[in-house]
PDB file of C-alpha atoms in Angstrom:
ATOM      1  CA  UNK A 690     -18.287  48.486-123.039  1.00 75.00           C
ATOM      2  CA  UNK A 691     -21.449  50.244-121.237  1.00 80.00           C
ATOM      3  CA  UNK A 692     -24.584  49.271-122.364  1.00 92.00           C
ATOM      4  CA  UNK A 693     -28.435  49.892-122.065  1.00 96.00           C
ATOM      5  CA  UNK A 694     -30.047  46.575-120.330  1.00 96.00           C
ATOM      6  CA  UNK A 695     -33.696  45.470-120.429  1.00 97.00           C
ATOM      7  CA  UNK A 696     -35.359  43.188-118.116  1.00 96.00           C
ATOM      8  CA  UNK A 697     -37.632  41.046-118.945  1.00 96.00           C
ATOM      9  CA  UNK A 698     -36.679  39.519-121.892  1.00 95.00           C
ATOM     10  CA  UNK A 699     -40.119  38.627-122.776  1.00 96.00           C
ATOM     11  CA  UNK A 700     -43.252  39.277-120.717  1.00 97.00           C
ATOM     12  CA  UNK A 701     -46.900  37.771-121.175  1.00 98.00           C
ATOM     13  CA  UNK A 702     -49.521  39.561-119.321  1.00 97.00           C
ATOM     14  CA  UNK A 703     -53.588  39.378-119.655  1.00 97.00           C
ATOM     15  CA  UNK A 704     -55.288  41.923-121.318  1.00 97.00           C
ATOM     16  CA  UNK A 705     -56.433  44.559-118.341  1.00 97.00           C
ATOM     17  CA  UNK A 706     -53.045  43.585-116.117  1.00 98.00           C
ATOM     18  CA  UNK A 707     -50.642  46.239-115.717  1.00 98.00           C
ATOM     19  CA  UNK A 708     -46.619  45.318-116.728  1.00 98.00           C
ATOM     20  CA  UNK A 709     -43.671  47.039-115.853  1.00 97.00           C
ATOM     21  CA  UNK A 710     -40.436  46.956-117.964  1.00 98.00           C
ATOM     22  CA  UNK A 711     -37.185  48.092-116.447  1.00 97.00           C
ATOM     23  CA  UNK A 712     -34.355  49.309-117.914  1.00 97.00           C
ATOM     24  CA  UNK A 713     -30.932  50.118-116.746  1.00 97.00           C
ATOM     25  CA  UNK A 714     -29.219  53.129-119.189  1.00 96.00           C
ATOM     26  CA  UNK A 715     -25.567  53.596-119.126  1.00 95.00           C
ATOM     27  CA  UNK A 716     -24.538  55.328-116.275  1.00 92.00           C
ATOM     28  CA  UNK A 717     -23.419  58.387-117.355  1.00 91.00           C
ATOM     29  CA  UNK A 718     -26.370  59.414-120.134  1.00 94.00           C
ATOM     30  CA  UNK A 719     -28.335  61.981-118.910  1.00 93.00           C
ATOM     31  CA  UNK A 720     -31.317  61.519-121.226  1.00 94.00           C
ATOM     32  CA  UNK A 721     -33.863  58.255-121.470  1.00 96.00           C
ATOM     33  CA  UNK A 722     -36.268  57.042-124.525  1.00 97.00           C
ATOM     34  CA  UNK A 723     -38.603  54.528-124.387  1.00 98.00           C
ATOM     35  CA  UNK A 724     -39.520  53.327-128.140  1.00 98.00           C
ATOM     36  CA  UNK A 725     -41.306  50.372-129.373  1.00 97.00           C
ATOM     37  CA  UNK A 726     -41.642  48.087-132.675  1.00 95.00           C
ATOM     38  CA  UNK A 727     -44.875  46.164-133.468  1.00 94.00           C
ATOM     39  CA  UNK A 728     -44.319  43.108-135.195  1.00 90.00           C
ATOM     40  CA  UNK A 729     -43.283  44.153-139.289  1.00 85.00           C
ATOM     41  CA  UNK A 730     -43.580  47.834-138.163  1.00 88.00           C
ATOM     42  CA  UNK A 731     -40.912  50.673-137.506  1.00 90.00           C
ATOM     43  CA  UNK A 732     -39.822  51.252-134.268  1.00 94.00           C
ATOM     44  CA  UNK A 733     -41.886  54.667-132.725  1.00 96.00           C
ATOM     45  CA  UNK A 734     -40.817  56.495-130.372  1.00 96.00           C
ATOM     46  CA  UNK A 735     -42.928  57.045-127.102  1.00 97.00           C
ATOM     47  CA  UNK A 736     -41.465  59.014-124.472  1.00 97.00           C
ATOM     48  CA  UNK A 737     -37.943  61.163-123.631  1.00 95.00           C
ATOM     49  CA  UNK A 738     -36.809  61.688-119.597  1.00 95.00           C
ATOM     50  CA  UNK A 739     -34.749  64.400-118.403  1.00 93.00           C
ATOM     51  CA  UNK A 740     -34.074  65.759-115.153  1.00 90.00           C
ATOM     52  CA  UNK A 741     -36.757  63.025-113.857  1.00 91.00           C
ATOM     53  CA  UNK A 742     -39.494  64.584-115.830  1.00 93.00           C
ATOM     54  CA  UNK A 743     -40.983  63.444-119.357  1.00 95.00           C
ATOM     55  CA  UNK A 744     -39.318  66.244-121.882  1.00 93.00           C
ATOM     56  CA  UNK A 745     -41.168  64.875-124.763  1.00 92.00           C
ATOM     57  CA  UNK A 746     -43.523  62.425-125.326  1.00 94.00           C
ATOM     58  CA  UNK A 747     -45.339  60.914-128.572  1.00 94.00           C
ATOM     59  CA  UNK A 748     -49.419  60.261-129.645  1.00 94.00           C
ATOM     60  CA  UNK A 749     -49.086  56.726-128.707  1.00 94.00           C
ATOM     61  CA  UNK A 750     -48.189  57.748-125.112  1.00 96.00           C
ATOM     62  CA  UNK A 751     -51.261  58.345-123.535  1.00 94.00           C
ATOM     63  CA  UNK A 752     -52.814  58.257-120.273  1.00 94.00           C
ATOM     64  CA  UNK A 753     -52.357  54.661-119.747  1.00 96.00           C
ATOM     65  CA  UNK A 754     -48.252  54.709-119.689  1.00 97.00           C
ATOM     66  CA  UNK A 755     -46.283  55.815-117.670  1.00 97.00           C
ATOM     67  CA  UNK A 756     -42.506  56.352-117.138  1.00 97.00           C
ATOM     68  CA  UNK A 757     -40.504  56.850-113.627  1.00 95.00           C
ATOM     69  CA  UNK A 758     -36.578  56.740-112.698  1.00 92.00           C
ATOM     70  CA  UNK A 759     -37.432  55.382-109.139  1.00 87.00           C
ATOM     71  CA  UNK A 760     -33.855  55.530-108.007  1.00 87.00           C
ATOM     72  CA  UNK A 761     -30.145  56.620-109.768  1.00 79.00           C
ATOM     73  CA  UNK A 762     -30.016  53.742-112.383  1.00 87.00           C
ATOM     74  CA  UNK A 763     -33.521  52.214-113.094  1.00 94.00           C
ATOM     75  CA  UNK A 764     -35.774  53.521-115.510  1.00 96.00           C
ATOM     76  CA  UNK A 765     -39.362  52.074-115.502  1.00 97.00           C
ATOM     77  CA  UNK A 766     -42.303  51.833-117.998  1.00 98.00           C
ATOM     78  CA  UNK A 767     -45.473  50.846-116.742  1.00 98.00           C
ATOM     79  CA  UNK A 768     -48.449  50.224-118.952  1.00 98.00           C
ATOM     80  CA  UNK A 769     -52.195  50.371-116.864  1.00 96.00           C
ATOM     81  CA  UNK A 770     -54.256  48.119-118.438  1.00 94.00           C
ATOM     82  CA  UNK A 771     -52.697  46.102-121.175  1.00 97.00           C
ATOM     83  CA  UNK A 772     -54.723  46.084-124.584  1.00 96.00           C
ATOM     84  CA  UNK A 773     -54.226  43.434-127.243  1.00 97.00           C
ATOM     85  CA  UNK A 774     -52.469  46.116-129.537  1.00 96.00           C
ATOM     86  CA  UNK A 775     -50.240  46.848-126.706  1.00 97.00           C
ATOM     87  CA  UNK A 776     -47.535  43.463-127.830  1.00 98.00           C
ATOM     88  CA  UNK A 777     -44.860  45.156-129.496  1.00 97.00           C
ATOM     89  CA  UNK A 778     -41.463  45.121-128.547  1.00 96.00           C
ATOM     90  CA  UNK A 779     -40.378  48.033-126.106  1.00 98.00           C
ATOM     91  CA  UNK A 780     -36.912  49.137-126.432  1.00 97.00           C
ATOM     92  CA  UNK A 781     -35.228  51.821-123.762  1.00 98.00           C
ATOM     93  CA  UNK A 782     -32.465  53.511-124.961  1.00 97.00           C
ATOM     94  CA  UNK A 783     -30.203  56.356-123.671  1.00 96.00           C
ATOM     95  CA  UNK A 784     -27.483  59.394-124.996  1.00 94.00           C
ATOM     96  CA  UNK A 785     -24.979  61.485-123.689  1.00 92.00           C
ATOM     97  CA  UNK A 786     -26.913  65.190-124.135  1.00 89.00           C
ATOM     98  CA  UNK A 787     -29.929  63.897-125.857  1.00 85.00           C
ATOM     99  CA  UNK A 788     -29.816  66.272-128.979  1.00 83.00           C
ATOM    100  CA  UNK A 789     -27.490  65.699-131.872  1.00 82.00           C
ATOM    101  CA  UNK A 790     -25.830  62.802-129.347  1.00 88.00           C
ATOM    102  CA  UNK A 791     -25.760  58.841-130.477  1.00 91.00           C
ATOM    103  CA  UNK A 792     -28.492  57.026-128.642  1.00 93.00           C
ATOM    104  CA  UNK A 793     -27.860  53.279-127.682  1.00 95.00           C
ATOM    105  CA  UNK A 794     -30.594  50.911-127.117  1.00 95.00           C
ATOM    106  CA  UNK A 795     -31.183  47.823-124.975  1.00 96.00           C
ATOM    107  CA  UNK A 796     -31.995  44.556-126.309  1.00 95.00           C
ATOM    108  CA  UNK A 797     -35.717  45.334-125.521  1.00 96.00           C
ATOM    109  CA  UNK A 798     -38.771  43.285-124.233  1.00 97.00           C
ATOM    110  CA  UNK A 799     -41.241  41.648-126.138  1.00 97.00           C
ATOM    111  CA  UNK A 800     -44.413  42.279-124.819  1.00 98.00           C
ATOM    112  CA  UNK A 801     -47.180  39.573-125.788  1.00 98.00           C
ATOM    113  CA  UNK A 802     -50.896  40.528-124.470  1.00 98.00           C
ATOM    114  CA  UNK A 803     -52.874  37.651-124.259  1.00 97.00           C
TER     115      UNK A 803
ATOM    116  CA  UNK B1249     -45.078  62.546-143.239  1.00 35.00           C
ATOM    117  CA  UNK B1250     -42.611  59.637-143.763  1.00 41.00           C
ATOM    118  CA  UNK B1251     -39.160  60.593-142.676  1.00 59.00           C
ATOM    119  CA  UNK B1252     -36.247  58.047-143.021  1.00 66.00           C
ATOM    120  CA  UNK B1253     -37.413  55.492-145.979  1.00 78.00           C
ATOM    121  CA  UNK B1254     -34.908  53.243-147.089  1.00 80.00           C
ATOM    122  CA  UNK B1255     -34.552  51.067-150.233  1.00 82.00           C
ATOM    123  CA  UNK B1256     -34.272  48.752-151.099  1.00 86.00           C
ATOM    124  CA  UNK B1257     -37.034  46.581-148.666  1.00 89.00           C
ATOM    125  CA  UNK B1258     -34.116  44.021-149.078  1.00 92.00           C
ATOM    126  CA  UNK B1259     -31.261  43.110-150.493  1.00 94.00           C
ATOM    127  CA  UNK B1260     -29.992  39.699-150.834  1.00 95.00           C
ATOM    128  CA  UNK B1261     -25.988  39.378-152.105  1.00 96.00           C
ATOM    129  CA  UNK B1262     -23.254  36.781-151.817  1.00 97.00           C
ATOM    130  CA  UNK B1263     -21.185  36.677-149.635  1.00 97.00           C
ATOM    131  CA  UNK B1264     -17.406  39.015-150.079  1.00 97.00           C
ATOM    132  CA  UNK B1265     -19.750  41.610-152.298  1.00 97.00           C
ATOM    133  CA  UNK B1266     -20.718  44.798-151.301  1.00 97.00           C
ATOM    134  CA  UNK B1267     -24.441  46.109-150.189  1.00 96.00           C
ATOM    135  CA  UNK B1268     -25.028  49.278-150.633  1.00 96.00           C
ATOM    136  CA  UNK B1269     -28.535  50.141-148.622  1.00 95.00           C
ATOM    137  CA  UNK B1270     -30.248  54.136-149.130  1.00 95.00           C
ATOM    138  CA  UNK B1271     -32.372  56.329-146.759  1.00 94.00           C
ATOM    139  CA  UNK B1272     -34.634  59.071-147.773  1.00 94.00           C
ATOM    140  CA  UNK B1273     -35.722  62.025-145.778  1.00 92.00           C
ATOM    141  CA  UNK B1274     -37.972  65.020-145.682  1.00 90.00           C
ATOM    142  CA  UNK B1275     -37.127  67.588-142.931  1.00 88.00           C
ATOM    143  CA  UNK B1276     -33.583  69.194-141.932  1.00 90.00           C
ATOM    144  CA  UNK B1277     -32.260  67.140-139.534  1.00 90.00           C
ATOM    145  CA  UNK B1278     -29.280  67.617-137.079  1.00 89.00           C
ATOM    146  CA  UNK B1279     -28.006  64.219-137.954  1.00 92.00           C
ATOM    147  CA  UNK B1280     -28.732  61.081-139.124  1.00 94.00           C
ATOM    148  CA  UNK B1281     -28.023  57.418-137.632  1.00 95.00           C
ATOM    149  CA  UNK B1282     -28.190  54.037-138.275  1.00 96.00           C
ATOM    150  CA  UNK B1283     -29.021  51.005-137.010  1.00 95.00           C
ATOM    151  CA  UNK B1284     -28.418  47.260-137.154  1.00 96.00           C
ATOM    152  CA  UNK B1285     -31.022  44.369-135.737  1.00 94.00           C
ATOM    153  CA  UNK B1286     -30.769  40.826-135.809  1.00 91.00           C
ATOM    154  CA  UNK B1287     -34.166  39.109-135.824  1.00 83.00           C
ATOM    155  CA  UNK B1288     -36.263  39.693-132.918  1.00 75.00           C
ATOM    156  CA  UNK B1289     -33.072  41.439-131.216  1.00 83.00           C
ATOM    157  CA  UNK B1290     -31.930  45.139-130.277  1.00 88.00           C
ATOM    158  CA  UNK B1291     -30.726  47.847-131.959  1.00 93.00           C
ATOM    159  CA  UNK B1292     -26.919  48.413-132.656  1.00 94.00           C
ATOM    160  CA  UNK B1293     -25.850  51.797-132.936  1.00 94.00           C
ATOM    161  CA  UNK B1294     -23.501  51.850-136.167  1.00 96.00           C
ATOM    162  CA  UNK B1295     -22.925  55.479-137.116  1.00 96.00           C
ATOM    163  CA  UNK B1296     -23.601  58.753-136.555  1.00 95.00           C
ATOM    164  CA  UNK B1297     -23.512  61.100-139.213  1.00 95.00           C
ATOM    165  CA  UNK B1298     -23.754  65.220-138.796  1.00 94.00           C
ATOM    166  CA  UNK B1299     -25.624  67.246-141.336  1.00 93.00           C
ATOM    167  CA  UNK B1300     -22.422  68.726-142.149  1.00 95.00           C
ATOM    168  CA  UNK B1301     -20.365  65.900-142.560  1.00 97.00           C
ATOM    169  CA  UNK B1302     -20.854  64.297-145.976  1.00 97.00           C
ATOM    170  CA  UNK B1303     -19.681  61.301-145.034  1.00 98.00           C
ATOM    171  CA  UNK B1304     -18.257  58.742-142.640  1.00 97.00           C
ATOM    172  CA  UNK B1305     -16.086  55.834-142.283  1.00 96.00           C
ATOM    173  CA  UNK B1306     -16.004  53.009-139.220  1.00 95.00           C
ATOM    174  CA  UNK B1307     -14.831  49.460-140.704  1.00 97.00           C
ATOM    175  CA  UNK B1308     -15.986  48.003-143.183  1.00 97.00           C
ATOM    176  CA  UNK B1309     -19.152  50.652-142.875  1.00 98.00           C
ATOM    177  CA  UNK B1310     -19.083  53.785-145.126  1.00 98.00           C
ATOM    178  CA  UNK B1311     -21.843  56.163-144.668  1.00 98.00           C
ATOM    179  CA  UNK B1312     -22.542  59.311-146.629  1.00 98.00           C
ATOM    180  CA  UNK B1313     -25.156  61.993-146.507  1.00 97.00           C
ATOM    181  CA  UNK B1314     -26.131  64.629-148.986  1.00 96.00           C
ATOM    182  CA  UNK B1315     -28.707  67.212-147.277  1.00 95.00           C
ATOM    183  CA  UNK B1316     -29.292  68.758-150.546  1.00 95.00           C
ATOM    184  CA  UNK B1317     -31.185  65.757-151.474  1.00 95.00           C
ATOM    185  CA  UNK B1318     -32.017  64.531-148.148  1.00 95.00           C
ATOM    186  CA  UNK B1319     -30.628  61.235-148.537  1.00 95.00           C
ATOM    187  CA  UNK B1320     -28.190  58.840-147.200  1.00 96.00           C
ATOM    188  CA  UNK B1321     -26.507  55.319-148.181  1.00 96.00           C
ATOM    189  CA  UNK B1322     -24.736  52.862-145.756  1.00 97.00           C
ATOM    190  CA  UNK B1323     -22.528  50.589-147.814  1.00 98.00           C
ATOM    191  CA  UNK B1324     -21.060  47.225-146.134  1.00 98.00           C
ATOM    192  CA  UNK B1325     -18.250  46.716-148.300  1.00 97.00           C
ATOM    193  CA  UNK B1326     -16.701  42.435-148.593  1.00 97.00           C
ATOM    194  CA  UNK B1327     -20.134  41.438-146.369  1.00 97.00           C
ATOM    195  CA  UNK B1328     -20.076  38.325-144.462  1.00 97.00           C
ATOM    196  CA  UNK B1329     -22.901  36.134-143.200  1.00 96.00           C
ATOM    197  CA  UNK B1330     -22.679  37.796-140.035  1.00 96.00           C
ATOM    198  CA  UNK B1331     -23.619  41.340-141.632  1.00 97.00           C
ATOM    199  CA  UNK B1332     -27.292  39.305-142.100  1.00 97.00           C
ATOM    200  CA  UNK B1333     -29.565  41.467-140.381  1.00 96.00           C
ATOM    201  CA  UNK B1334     -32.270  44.283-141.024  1.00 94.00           C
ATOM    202  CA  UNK B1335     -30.808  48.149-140.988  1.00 95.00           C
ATOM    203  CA  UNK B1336     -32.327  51.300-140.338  1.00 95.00           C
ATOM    204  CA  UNK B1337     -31.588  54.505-140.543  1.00 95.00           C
ATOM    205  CA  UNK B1338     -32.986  57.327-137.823  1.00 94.00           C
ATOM    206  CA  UNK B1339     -33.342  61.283-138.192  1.00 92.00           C
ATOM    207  CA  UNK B1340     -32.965  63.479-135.441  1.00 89.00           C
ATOM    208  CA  UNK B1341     -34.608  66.855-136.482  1.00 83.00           C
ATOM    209  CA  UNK B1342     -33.900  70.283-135.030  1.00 79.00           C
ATOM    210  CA  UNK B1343     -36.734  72.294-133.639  1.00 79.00           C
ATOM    211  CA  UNK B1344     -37.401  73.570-130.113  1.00 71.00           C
ATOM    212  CA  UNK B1345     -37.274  70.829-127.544  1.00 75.00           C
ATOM    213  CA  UNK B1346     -35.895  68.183-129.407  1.00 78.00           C
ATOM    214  CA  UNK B1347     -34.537  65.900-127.094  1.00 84.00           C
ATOM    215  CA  UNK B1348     -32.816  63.288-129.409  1.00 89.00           C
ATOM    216  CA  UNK B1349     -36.356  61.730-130.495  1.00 91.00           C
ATOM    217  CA  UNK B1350     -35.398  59.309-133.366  1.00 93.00           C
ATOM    218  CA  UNK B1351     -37.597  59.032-136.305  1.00 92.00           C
ATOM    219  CA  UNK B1352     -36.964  55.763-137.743  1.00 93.00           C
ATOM    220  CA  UNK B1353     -37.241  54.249-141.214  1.00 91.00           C
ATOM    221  CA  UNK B1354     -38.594  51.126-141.828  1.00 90.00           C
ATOM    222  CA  UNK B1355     -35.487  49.115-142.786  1.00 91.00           C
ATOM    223  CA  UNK B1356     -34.358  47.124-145.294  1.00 93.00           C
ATOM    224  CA  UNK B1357     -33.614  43.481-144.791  1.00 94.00           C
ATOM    225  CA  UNK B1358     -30.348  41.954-145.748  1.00 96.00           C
ATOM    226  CA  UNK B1359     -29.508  38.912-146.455  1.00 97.00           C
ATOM    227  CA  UNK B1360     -26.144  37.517-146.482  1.00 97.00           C
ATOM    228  CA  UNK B1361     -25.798  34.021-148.676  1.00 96.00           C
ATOM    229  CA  UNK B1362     -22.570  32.024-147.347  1.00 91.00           C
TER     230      UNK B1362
END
């Protein structure tokens, strides 16, 4: 069965460095979520990509992330310059038509900023 | 606003009985999903359910939905150990570029007992 894989598993990084998680979505999904869950928290959503362009993208997502689809199957996150608050897990996820379609996650990375 | 709030924060049963887990909403939504998580793991897509379906069978899952009250149960009917895991349930709203952002809940935690 197709499914939505993460890479790393787990990442440590020094506050200031800059990480980038990689995801692969199933092939034929034509939309692309980035979400992540702080430790005891709900997962939040942070960015959608369509058409390689952000189509909608949340408070938390500010100036210091960034998302790119670099070639036909990987879908990056980068994050600047890591903050403390920054650990969370990140999960990628991606549907069919995006609206009104099931969306299927990865088994996400767990960020730890040290 | 809070959209997506289950109850209960968990649930602890025997195994062979049913759990019956609820999920409250505020805004229309095009549909409603939900989720499974082992610890520290990713998120399983269970079931999708429409806003005008009223409810929803896959397995041992049975999911219903009443918009008129904007709420929705997943019950687990003759659980197992296995089923041990926390479970949330996601809204995905309709306005003007939506692209399938989830809202999530914050979960409630079952537990399982052999």
């Amino acid at each position: 069965e197709p499914e939505v894989t993460q890479t790393p598993s787990h990442q440590v990084t020094q506050m200031g460095q800059e990480v980038i998680l990689r995801c692969v979505p199933i092939s034929n999904h034509l939309y692309f979520y980035w979400y992540r869950q702080i430790l005891g928290q709900k997962v939040e959503f942070l960015v959608s990509f369509y058409n390689n362009e952000i189509s909608e993208k949340s408070e938390i997502f500010d100036d210091q992330f960034s998302v790119e689809r670099p070639d036909g199957s990987n879908f990056t996150l980068k994050i600047r310059s890591t903050k403390l608050e920054d650990s969370a897990m990140y999960f990628c996820a991606s549907s069919e038509w995006g609206q009104d379609t099931e969306a299927f996650f990865g088994q996400g990375t767990r960020l730890t900023v040290v | 606003s809070q959209q997506g709030e289950e109850d209960p924060q968990a649930l602890s049963i025997q195994e062979g009985e049913n759990a019956t887990m609820n999920c409250s909403y505020k805004t229309s939504i095009n549909n409603l999903q939900w989720y499974r998580q082992n610890s520290g793991r990713g998120l399983v897509h269970l079931i999708l359910i429409r806003s005008n379906e009223r409810e929803k069978h896959s397995g041992r899952l049975r999911v219903t939905l009443d918009t008129s009250k904007k709420s929705s149960s997943l019950l687990i009917t003759a659980s197992r150990a296995a089923d041990t895991a926390s479970y949330f349930c996601a809204t995905d709203r309709p306005y003007s570029g939506n692209t399938g952002k989830l809202i999530f809940g914050q979960g409630t935690t079952l537990q399982v007992k052999p």
